[in-house]
mmCIF file of C-alpha atoms in Angstrom:
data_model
loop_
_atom_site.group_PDB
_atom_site.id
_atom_site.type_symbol
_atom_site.label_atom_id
_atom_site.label_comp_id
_atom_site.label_asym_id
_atom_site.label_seq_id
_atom_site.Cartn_x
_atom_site.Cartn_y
_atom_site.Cartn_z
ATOM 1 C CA UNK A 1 0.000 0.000 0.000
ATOM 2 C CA UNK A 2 2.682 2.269 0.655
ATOM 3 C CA UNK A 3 4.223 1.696 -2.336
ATOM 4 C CA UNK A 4 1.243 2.627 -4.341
ATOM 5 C CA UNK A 5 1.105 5.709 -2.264
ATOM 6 C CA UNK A 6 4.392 7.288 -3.218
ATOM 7 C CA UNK A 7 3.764 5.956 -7.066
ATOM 8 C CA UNK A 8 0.479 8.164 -6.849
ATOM 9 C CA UNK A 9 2.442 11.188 -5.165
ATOM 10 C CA UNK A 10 5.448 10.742 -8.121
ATOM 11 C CA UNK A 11 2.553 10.738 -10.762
ATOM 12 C CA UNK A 12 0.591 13.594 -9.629
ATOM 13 C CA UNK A 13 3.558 15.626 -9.615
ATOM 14 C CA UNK A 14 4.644 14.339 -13.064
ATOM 15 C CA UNK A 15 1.486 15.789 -14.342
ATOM 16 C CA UNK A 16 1.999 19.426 -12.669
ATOM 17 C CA UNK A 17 5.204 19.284 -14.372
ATOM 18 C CA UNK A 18 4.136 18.017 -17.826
ATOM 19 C CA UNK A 19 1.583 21.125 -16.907
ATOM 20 C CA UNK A 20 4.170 23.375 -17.005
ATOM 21 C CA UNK A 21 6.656 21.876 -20.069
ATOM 22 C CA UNK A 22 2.970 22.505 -21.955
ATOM 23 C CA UNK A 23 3.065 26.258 -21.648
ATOM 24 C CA UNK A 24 4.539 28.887 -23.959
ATOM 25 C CA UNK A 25 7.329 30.841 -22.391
ATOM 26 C CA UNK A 26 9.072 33.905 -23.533
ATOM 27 C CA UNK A 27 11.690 35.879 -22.491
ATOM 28 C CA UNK A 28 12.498 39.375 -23.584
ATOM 29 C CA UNK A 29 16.379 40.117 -22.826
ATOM 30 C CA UNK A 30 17.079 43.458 -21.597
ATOM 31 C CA UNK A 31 20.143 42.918 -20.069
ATOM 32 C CA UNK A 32 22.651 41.136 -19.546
ATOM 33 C CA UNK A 33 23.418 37.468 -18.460
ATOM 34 C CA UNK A 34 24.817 37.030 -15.387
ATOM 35 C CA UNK A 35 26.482 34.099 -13.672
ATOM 36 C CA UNK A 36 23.569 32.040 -12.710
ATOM 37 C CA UNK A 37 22.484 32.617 -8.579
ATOM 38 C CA UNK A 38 20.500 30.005 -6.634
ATOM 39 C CA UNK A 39 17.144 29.879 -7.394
ATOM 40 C CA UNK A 40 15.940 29.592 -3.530
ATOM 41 C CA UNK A 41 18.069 32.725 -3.238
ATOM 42 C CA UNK A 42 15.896 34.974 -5.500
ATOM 43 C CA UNK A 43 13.252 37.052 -3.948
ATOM 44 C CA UNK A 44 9.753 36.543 -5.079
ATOM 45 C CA UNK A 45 8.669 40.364 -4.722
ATOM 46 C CA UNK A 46 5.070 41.239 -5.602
ATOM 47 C CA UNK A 47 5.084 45.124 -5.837
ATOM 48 C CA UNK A 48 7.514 47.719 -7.184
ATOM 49 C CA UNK A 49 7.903 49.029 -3.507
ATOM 50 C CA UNK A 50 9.091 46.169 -2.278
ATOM 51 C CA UNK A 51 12.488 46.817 -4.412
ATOM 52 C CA UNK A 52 14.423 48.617 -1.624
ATOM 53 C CA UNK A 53 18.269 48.329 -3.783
ATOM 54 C CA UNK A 54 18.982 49.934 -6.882
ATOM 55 C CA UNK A 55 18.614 47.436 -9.591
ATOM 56 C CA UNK A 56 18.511 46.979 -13.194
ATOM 57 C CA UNK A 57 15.915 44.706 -15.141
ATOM 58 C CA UNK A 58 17.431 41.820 -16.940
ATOM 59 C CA UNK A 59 14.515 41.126 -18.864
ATOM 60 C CA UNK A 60 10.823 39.876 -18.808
ATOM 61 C CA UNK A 61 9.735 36.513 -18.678
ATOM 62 C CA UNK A 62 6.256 35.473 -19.807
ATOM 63 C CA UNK A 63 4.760 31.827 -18.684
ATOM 64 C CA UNK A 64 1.381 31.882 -20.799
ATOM 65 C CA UNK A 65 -1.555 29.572 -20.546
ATOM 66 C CA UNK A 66 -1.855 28.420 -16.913
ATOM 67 C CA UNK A 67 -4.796 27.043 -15.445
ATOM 68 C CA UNK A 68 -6.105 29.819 -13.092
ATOM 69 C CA UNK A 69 -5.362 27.184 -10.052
ATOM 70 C CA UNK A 70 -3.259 27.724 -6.655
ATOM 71 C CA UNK A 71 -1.264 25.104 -7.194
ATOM 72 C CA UNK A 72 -0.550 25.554 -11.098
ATOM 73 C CA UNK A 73 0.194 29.177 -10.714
ATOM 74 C CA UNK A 74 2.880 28.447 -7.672
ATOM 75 C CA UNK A 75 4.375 26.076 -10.062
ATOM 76 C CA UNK A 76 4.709 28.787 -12.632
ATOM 77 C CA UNK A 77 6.413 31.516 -10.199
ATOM 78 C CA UNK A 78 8.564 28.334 -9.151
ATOM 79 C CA UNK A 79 9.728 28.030 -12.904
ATOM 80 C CA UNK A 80 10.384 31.770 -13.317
ATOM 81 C CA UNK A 81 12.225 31.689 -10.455
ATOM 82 C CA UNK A 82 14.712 29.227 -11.643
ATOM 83 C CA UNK A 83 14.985 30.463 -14.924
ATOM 84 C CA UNK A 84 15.499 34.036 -13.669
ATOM 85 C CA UNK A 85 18.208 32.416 -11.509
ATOM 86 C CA UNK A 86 19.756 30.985 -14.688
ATOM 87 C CA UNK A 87 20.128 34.630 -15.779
ATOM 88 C CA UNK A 88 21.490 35.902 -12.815
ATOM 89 C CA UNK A 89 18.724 37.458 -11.114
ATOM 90 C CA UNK A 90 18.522 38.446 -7.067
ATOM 91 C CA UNK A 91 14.835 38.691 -7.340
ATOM 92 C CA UNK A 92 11.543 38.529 -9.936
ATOM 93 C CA UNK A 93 8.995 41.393 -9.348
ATOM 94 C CA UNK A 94 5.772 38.905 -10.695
ATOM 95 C CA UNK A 95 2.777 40.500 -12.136
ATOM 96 C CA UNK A 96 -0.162 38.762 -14.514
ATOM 97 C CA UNK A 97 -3.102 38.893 -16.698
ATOM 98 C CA UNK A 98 -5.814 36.729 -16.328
ATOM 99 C CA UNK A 99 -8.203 36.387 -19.416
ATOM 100 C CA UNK A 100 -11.478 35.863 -17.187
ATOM 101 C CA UNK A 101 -11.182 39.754 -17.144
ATOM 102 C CA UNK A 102 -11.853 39.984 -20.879
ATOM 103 C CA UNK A 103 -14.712 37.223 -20.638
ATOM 104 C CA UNK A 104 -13.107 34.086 -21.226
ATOM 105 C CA UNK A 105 -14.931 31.127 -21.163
ATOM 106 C CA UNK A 106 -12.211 29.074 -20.531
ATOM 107 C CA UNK A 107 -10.257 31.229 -18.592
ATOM 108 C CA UNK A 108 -6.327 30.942 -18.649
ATOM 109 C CA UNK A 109 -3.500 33.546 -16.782
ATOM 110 C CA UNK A 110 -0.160 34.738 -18.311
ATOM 111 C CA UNK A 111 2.591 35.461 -15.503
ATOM 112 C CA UNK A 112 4.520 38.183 -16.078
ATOM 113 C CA UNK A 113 7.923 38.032 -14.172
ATOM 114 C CA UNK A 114 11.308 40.732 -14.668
ATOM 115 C CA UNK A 115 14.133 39.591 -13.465
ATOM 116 C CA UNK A 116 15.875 41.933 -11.359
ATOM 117 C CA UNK A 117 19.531 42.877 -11.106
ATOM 118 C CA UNK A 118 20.817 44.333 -7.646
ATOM 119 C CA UNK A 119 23.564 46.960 -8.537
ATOM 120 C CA UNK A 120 25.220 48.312 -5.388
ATOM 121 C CA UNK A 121 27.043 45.271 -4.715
ATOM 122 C CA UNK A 122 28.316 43.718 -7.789
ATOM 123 C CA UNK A 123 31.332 41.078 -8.395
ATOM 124 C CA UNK A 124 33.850 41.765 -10.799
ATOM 125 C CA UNK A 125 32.550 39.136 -12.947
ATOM 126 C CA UNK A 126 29.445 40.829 -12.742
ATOM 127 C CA UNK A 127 30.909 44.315 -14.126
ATOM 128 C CA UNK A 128 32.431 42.171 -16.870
ATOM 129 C CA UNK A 129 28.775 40.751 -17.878
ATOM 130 C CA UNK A 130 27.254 44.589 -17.953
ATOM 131 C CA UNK A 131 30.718 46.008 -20.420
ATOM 132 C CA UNK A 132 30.579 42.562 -22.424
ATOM 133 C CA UNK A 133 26.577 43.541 -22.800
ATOM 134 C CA UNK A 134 27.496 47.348 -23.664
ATOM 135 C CA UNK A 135 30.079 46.083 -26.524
ATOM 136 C CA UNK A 136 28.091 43.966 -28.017
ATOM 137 C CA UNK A 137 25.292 46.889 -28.104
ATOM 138 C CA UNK A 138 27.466 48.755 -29.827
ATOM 139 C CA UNK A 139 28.469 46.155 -32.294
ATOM 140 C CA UNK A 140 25.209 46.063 -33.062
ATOM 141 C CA UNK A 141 24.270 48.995 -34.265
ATOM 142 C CA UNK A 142 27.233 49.498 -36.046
ATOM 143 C CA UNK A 143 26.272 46.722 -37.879
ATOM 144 C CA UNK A 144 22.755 47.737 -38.505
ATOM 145 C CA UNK A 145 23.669 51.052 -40.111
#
């Protein structure tokens, strides 16, 4: 019986994730990559007062198509999180849009996460990331002229 019980728990959870790995994400860069941070080290902010550091925005990260459930949505932050972390971030400022506002009848919500960049205490690699990013910027439009 137990057995069947932790085979029920690893399924469930196989489905939240296949969930997830279902849903259309896109990220906008605006800034540089960083060296990746820990995802349980990124702060899950809610409101633009809540930012208390300078910081810069990385870019915006968009998780569309979520069931408008507790558990999916925690799931979603949960992936933005890690991916942020992937880019570097210290914390994800997480707004959304839920389509039951505009009348859906099968209602679906779009999490809308930037990735935030503290800038008063940076590494040297980090310094490196921001003048790599401001070359390359340049390159560009030198190129596009």
């Amino acid at each position: 019986m137990k057995k069947f019980n932790i085979l029920g728990a690893a399924l469930l959870l196989l489905a939240g994730c296949a969930t997830l790995e279902q849903t259309n994400l896109d990220w906008i860069a605006i800034g540089p990559d960083f060296p990746a941070t820990k995802a349980k080290n990124v702060q899950i902010l809610g409101s633009k007062s809540e930012i208390t550091r300078p910081y810069g925005n990385l870019g915006l990260l968009r998780i569309k198509n979520l069931k408008p459930e507790r558990d999916v949505l925690k799931m979603g932050v949960e992936k933005g999180r890690r991916f942020a972390a992937s880019k570097g971030a210290d914390a994800i400022l997480i707004g959304q849009y839920n389509s039951a506002e505009d009348g859906a009848s099968d209602p679906r919500v779009t999490l809308i996460i930037y990735a935030i960049k503290y800038v008063d205490d940076l590494s040297e690699e980090d310094e490196k990331a921001i003048e790599d990013f401001k070359v390359l910027g340049i390159l560009n439009e030198r190129s596009d002229s």
